[in-house]
Each structure stands twice: as structure tokens, then as C-alpha cells.
Coordinates of C-alpha atoms in Angstrom, one line a residue:
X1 CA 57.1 42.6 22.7
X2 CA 54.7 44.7 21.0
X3 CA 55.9 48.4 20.3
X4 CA 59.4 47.8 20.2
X5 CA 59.5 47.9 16.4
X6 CA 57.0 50.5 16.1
X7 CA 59.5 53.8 15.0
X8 CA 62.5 51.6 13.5
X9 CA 63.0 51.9 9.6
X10 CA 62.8 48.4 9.0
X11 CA 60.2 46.8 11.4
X12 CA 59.2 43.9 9.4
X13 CA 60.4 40.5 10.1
X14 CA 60.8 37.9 7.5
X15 CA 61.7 34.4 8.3
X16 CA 61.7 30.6 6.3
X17 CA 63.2 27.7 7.1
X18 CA 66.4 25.5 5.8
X19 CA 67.9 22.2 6.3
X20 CA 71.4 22.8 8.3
X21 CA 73.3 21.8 5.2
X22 CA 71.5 25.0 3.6
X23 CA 71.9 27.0 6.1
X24 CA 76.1 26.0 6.5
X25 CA 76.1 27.0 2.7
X26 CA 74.2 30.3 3.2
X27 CA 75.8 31.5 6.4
X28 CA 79.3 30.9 3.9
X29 CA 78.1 33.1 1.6
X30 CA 77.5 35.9 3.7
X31 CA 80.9 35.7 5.1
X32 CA 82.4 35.6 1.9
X33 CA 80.5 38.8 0.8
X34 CA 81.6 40.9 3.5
X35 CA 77.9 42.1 4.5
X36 CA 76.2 42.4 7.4
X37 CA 73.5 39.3 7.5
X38 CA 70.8 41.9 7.1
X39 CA 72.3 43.6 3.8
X40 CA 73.0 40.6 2.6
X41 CA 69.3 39.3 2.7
X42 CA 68.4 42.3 1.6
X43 CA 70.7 43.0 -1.6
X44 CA 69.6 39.0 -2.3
X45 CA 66.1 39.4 -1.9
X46 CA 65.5 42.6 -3.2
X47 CA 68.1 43.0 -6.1
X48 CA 68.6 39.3 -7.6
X49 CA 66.7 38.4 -10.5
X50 CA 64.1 36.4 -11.2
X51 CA 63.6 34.5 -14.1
X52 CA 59.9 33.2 -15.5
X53 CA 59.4 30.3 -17.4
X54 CA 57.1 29.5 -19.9
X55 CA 54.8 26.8 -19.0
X56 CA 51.5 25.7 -17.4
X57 CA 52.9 25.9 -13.9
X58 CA 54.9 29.3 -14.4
X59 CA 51.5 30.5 -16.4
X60 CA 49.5 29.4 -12.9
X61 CA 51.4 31.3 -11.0
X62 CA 51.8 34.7 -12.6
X63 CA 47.8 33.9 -12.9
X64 CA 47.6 33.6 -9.1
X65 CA 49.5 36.8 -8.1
X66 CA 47.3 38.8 -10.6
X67 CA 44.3 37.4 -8.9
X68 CA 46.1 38.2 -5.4
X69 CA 46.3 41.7 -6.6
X70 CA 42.7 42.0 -7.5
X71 CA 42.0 40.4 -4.2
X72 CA 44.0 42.8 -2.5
X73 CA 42.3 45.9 -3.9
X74 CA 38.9 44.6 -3.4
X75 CA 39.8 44.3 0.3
X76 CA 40.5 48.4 -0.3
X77 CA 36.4 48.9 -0.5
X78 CA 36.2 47.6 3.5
X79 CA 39.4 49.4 5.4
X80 CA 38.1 52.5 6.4
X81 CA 41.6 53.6 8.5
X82 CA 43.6 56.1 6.0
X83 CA 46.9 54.4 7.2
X84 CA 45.8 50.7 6.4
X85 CA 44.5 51.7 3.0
X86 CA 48.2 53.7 2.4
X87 CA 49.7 50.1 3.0
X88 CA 47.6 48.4 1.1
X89 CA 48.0 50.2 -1.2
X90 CA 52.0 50.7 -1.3
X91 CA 51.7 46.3 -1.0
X92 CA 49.6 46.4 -4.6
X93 CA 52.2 48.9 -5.9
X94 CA 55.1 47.2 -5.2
X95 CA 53.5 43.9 -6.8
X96 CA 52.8 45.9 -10.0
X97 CA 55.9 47.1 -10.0
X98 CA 57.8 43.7 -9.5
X99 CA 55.4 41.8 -12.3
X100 CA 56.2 44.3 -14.7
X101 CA 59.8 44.7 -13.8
X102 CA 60.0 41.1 -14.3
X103 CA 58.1 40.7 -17.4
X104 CA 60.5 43.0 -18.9
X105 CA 63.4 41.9 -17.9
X106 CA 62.0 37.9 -19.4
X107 CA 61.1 40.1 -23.4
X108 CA 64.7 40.9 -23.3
X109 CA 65.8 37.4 -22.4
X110 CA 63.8 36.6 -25.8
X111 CA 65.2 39.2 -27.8
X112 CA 69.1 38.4 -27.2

């Protein structure tokens, strides 16, 4: 129902699918950790690491969210509501952030 979510914290929903063999395995882990399901997805999603390979396909990729980026700033120069061009905004932070986060963390991979 629209509204309901409007002045909670975390009002975003994020959802994928997984075969039930997956999902017997995931729902394990969360018991085992001793989280709430939320936290858990959270702590996962937000706080694992990512690794990047080298390669075309990796290459591609990191390509492709750098273009998503530009894209997303272009669409900047047609919002004309303050709060939609704050999101947008905080969305093409958060991706600089995470690219360079990761980038770093693969240089030290290659200096160990």
C-alpha cells in the first residue's frame, strides 16, 4: 500500500530469486549467525567483499557501471525536483564510492 513505508528508516525493498536448495542453505546460515534476517542481508550485502577479476568480461563490466554513472548524472540536467536530484545524486555517490573502495581493496590484493 502506498505510504506505508514513506517515514521508516529503511523503506527500500530488495528482492532476487533462488532455487529451494539455495534458499535451505541461506535460511541455515542466518540461523547459525544469530541475526535477524534483515541484519544479516544487510551485514552480507553491505560489508562482504568483492573481488574483481582481470579479464574481458570483468573489464566489460567495470566499463558498464562507469557508463551507468555518466548516464545517471546526465539524467541530473532533466529533474527539476530538489529532492529527486539529492537521490540521484547520493545513488552516483555511493557508486563512486563502492568502485573505488573496490579498486583499492583489488591494488592490495596485487601487492601481497
Amino acid at each position: 500500500m502506498p505510504g506505508l513505508d514513506k517515514d521508516r528508516f529503511r523503506n527500500k525493498t530488495i528482492s532476487f530469486r533462488m532455487s529451494p536448495e539455495e534458499r535451505r542453505r541461506l535460511e541455515a546460515k542466518i540461523i547459525v549467525s544469530g541475526l535477524s534476517k534483515g541484519e544479516y542481508f544487510r551485514k552480507m550485502l553491505l560489508d562482504g567483499e568483492i573481488i574483481i577479476r582481470v579479464g574481458k568480461y570483468e573489464s566489460d563490466r567495470l566499463s558498464l557501471e562507469i557508463k551507468n554513472l555518466r548516464n545517471r548524472l546526465n539524467e541530473y540536467m532533466l529533474v527539476k525536483n530538489e529532492l529527486e536530484i539529492k537521490e540521484l545524486l547520493k545513488d552516483c555517490l555511493a557508486l563512486i564510492y563502492t568502485l573505488n573502495e573496490t579498486m583499492s581493496r583489488k591494488e592490495s590484493y596485487h601487492e601481497k
